[in-house]
Coordinates of C-alpha atoms in Angstrom, one line a residue:
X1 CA 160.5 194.6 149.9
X2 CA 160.5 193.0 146.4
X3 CA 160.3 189.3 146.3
X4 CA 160.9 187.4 142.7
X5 CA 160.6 183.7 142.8
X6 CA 161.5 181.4 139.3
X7 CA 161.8 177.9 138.7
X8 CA 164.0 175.3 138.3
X9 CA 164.6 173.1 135.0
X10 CA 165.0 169.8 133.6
X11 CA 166.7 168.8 129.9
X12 CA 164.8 166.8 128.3
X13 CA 166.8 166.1 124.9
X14 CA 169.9 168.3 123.2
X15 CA 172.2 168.5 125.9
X16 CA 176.1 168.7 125.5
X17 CA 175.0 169.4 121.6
X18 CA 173.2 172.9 122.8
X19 CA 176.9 174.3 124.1
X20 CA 177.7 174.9 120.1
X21 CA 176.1 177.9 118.7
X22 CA 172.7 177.0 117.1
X23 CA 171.8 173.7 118.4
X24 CA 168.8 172.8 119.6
X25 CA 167.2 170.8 122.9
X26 CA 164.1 171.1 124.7
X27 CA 163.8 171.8 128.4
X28 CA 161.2 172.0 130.4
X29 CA 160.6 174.2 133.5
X30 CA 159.2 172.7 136.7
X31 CA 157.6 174.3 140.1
X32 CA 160.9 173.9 142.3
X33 CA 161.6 177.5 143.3
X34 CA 164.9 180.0 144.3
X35 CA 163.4 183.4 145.4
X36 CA 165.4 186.3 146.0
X37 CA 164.3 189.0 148.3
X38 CA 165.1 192.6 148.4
X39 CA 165.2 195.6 150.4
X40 CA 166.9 198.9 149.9
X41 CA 169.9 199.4 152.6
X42 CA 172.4 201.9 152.6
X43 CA 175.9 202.4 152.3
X44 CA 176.6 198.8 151.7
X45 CA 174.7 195.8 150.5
X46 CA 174.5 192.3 151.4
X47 CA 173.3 189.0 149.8
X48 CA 172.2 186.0 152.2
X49 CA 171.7 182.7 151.4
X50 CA 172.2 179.6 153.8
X51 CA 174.8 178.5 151.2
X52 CA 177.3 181.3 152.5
X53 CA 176.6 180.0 156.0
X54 CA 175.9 182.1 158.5
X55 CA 177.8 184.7 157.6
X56 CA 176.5 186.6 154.7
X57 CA 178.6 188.1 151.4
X58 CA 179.2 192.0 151.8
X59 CA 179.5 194.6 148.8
X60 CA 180.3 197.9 148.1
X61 CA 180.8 199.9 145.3
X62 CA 184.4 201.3 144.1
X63 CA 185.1 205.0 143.3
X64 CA 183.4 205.5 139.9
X65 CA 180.1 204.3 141.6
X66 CA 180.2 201.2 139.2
X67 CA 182.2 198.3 140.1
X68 CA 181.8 196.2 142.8
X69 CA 184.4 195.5 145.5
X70 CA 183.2 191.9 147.5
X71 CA 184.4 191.2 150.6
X72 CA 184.3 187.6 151.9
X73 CA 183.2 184.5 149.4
X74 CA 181.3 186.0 146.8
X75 CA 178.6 183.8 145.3
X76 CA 179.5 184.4 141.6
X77 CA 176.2 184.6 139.4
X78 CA 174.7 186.6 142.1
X79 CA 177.6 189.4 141.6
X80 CA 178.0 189.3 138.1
X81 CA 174.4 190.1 137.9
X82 CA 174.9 193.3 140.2
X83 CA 177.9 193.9 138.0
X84 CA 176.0 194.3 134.6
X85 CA 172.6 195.6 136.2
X86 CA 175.2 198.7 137.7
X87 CA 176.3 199.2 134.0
X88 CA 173.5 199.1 133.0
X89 CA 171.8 201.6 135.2
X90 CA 175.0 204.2 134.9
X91 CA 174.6 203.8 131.2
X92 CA 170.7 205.2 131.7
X93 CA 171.3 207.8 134.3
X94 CA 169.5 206.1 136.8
X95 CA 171.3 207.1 140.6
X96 CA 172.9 204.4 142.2
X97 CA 171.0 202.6 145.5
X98 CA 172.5 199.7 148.1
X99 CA 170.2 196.4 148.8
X100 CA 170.4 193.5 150.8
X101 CA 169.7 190.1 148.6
X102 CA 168.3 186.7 150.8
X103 CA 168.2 183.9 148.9
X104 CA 165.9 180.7 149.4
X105 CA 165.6 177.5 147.5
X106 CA 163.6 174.5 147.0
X107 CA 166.1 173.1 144.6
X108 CA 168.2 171.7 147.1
X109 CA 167.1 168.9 149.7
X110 CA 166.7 169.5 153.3
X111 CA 170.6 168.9 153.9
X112 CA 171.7 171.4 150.8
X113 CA 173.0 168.8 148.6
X114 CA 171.2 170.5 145.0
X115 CA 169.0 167.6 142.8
X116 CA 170.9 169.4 139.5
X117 CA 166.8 171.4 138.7
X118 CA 169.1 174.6 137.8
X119 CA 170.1 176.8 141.2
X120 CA 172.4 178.6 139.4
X121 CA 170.4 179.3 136.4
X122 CA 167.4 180.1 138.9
X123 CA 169.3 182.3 140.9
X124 CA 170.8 184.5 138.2
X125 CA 167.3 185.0 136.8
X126 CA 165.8 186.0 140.2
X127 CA 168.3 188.3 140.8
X128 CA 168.0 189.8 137.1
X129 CA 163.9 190.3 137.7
X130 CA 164.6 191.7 141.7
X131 CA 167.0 194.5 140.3
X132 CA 165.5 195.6 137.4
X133 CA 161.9 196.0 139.2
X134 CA 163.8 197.7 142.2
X135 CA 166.0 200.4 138.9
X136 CA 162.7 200.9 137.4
X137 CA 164.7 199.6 134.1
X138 CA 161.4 198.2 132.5
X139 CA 163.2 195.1 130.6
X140 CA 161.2 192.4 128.5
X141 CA 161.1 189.4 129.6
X142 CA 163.6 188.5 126.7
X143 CA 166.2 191.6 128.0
X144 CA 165.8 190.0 131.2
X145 CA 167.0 187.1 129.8
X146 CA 169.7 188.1 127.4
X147 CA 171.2 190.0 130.6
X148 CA 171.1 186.3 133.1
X149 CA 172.7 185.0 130.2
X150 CA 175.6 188.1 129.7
X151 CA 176.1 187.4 133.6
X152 CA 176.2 183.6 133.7
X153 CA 179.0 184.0 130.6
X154 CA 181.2 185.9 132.7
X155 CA 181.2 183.5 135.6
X156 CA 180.9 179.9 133.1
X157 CA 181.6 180.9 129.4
X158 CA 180.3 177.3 128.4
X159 CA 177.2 177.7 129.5
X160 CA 174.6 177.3 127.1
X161 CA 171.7 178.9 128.7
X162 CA 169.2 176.6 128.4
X163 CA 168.5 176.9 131.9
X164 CA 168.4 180.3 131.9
X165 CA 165.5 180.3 128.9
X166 CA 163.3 177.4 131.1
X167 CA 163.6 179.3 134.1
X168 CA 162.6 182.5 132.8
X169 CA 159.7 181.5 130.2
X170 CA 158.5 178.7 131.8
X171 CA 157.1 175.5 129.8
X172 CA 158.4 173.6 127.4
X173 CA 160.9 175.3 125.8
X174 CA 163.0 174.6 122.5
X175 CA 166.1 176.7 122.9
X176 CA 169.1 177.7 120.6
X177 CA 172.2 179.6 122.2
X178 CA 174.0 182.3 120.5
X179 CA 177.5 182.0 120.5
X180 CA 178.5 183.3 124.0
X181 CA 182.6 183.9 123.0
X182 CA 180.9 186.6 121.2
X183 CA 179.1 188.0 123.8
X184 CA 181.6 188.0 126.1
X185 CA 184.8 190.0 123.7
X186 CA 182.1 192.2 123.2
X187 CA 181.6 192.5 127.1
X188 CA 185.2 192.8 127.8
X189 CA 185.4 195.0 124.9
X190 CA 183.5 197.8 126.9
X191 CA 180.1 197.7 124.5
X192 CA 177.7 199.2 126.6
X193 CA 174.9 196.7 128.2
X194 CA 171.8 198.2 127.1
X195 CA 173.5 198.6 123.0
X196 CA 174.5 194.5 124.0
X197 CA 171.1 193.6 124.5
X198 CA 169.1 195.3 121.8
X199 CA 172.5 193.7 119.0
X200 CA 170.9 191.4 116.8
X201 CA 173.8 190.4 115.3
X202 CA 175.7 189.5 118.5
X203 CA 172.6 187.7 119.3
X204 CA 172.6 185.3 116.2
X205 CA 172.2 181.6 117.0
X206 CA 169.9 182.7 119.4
X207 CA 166.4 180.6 119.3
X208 CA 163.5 180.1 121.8
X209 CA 160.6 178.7 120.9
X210 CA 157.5 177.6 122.9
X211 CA 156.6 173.6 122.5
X212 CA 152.7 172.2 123.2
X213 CA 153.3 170.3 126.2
X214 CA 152.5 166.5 125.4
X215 CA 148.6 165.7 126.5
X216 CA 148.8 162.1 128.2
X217 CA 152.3 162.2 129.1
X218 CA 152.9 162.0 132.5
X219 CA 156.7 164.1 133.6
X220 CA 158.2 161.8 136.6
X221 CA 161.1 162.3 138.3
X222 CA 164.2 160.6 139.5
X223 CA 167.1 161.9 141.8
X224 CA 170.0 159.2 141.8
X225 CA 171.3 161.4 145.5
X226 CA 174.9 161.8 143.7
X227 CA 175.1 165.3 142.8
X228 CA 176.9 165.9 139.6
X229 CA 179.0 169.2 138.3
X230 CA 177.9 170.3 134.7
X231 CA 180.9 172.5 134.2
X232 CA 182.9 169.8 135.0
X233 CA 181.1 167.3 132.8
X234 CA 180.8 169.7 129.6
X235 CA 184.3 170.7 130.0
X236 CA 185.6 166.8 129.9
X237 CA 183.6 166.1 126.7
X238 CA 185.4 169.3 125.1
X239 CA 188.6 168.0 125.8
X240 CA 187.6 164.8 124.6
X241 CA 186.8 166.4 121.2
X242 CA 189.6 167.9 120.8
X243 CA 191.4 165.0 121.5
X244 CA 189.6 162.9 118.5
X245 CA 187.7 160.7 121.2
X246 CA 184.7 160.9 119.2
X247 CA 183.2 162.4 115.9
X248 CA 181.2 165.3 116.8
X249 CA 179.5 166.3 113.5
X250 CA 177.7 163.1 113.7
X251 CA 177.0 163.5 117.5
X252 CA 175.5 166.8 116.6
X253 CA 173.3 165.8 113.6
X254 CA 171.8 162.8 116.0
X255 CA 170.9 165.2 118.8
X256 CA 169.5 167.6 116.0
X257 CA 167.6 164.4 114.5
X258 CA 166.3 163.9 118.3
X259 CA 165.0 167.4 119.2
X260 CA 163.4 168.0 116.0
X261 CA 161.4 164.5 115.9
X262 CA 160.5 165.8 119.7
X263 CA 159.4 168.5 118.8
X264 CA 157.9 167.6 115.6
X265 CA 155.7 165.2 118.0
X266 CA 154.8 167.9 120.5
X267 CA 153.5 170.1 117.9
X268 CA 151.7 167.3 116.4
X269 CA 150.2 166.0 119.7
X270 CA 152.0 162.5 119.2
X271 CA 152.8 161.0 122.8
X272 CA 153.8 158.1 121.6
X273 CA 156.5 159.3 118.7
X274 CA 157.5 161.5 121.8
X275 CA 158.4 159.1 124.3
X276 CA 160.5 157.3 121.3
X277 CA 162.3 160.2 120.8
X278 CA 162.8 160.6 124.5
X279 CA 164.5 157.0 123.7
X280 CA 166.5 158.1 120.6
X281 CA 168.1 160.9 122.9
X282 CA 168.9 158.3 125.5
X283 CA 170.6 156.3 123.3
X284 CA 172.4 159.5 121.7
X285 CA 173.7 160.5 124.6
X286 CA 174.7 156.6 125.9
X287 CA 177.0 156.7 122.9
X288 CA 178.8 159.9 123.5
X289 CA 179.5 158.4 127.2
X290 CA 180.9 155.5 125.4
X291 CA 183.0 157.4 123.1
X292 CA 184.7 159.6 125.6
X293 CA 185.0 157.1 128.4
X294 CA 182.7 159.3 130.7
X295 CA 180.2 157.9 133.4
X296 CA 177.4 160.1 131.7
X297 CA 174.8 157.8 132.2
X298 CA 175.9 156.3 135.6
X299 CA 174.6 153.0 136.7
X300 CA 171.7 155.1 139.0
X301 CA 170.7 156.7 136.2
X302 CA 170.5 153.3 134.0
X303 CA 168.6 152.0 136.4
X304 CA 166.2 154.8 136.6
X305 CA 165.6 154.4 132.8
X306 CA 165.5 151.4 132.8
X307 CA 162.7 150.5 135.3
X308 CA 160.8 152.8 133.5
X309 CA 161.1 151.2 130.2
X310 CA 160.3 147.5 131.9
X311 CA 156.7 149.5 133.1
X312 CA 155.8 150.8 129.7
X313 CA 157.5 154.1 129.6
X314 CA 160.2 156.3 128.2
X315 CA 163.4 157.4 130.7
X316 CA 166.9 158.8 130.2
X317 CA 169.4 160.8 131.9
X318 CA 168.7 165.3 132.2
X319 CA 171.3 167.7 131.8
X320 CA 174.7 167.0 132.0
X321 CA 174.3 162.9 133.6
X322 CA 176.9 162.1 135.8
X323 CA 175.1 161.8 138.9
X324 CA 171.7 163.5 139.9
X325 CA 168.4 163.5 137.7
X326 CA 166.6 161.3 135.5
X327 CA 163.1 162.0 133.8
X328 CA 160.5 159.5 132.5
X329 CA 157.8 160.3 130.1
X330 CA 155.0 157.9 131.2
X331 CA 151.6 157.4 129.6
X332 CA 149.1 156.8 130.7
X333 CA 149.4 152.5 130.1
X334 CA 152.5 152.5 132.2
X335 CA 152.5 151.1 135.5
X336 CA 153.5 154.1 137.4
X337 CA 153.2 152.0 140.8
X338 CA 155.6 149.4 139.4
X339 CA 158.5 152.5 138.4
X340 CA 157.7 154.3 142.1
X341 CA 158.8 150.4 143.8
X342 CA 161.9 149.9 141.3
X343 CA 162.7 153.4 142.0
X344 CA 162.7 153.0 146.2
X345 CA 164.4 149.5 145.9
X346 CA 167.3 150.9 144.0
X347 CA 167.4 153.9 146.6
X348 CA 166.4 156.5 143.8
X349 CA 163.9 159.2 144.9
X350 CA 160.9 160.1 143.2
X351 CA 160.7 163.7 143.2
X352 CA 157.4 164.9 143.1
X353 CA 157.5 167.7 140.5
X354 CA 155.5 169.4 137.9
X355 CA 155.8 171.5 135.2
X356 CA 155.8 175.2 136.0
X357 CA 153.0 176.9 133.1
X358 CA 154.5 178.8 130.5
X359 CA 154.9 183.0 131.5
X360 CA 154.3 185.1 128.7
X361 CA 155.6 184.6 124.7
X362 CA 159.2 184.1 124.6
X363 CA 159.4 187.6 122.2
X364 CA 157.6 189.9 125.5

């Protein structure tokens, strides 16, 4: 059996910016896991996962030994993954197999309700690492993650993949996306996978670079218990855009200004410019929920921030807002004890998490 475990992620500055082609934001990967076991079956495969229930997702393949015919709910990354890796392998002669997929997470709570650390993201990667150890297709790390990214655009084409980079290099990442329209035509267009992936061109935009984590820094935190849909939120802001709710060449060169003084005080080993970063990128991302009338940084998440500014540390919203996480940067003055009791007396839980190290250079 082959067992692949990755982690989960948290923003930390960039998002709604990193949807457009070439903008940056740093995320950072943390030791929440999804692992996704496999074992060879035959004549049909399955993929479990106490999401599905207790019934689990059934698939088979169609007459050209390619494309894949799902029977009951399908669990979408999952089987756009199977979709490209069978392309993939046709397109290198390697003989098609059946396999039966269980899925287990940490990124949920004991109920299932998810804390927004990146299942999906997670998921997609696992499943990406499972198959191509079980094909024998000997993709770098970075293949690996140009083809979770190919999947997750089928299933979300607003994705940006920032998760996607976290949970597969681990660290603190600073991430780019490549415009993902692109890859998608060239999908649909019939390019073949393995030409896709090794494309520089159709991968232009595309950016990862690995950040010095900060040295006296402490990474805390905060689940507000209202889960939150990213698709959802991204999708609003778009329409807002569109609509003239707000001017996004100035929203993008404030998140730019943000990530770069972040990472300009990573590399520099400056804690304290990077907690007032961490506040810029609150505040940038306070004023696009202004602008467009959207519950981005919802009252749970304000207060989350906010406790953890009145104890001498730096907090905002992660990912998308709207509900779930909030991170704090605390050093090592702050009064940790003070955040922990403003946190339990608001009914926000401290989730104890870490960063997950850093797995190889982002070019392996």
């Amino acid at each position: 059996m082959i067992s692949v475990s990755a982690p989960g992620k948290l923003f930390v500055a960039g998002e709604y910016a990193v949807v457009e082609p070439g903008q940056p934001a740093v995320l950072v990967a943390v030791d929440r896991y999804l692992t996704v076991h496999l074992r060879e079956s035959v004549e049909a495969g399955t993929v479990h996962s106490p999401e599905y229930g207790r019934l689990p997702l059934v698939w088979r393949r169609d007459g050209d030994g390619v494309a894949i015919d799902v029977e009951h709910h399908p669990y979408d990354y999952v089987m756009s993954v199977i979709t490209l890796v069978e392309r993939l392998r046709a397109e290198r002669g390697v003989a098609p197999r059946f396999f039966d997929l269980r899925i287990d997470s940490q990124l949920d709570d004991a109920s299932g309700r998810k804390f927004g650390l990146g299942s999906s993201a997670a998921v997609t990667v696992a499943t990406v690492r499972a198959l191509d150890e079980f094909y024998g297709l000997g993709l770098t790390r970075r293949q690996a993650f140009q083809l979770a990214l190919l999947a997750t655009v089928r299933v979300a084409p607003t994705a940006s993949g920032g998760d996607l980079a976290a949970s597969t290099f681990g660290g603190w990442i600073r991430y780019s996306a490549p415009d993902r329209a692109r890859l998608r035509a060239r999908l649909d267009d019939g390019v073949a996978v393995g030409d896709l992936l090794v494309d520089d061109e159709a991968w232009a935009g595309l950016d990862l670079r690995r950040l010095t984590p900060p040295a006296s820094l402490r990474l805390l935190v905060g689940w507000t218990g209202s889960p939150a849909s990213t698709e959802r939120l991204v999708d609003q802001v778009q329409r807002r855009h569109r609509a003239g709710a707000y001017d996004q060449d100035v929203f993008l060169a404030e998140s730019r200004d943000c990530v770069d003084a972040l990472t300009a005080a990573l590399d520099a080993g400056d804690d304290e410019a990077a907690a007032a970063a961490l506040r810029s990128a609150r505040g940038v991302i306070r004023r696009l929920g202004d602008a467009t009338g959207l519950a981005i940084e919802t009252d749970g998440l304000s207060t989350l921030a906010d406790v953890a500014e009145a104890a001498g540390a730096a907090g905002k919203s992660s990912g998308a807002g709207g509900g779930d996480c909030g991170i704090v940067l605390a050093p090592d003055t702050a009064d940790v004890g003070r955040i922990m009791q403003g946190w339990e007396a608001h009914d926000i839980r401290h989730l104890a998490i870490s960063v997950h190290p850093d797995a190889g250079g982002v070019d392996d």
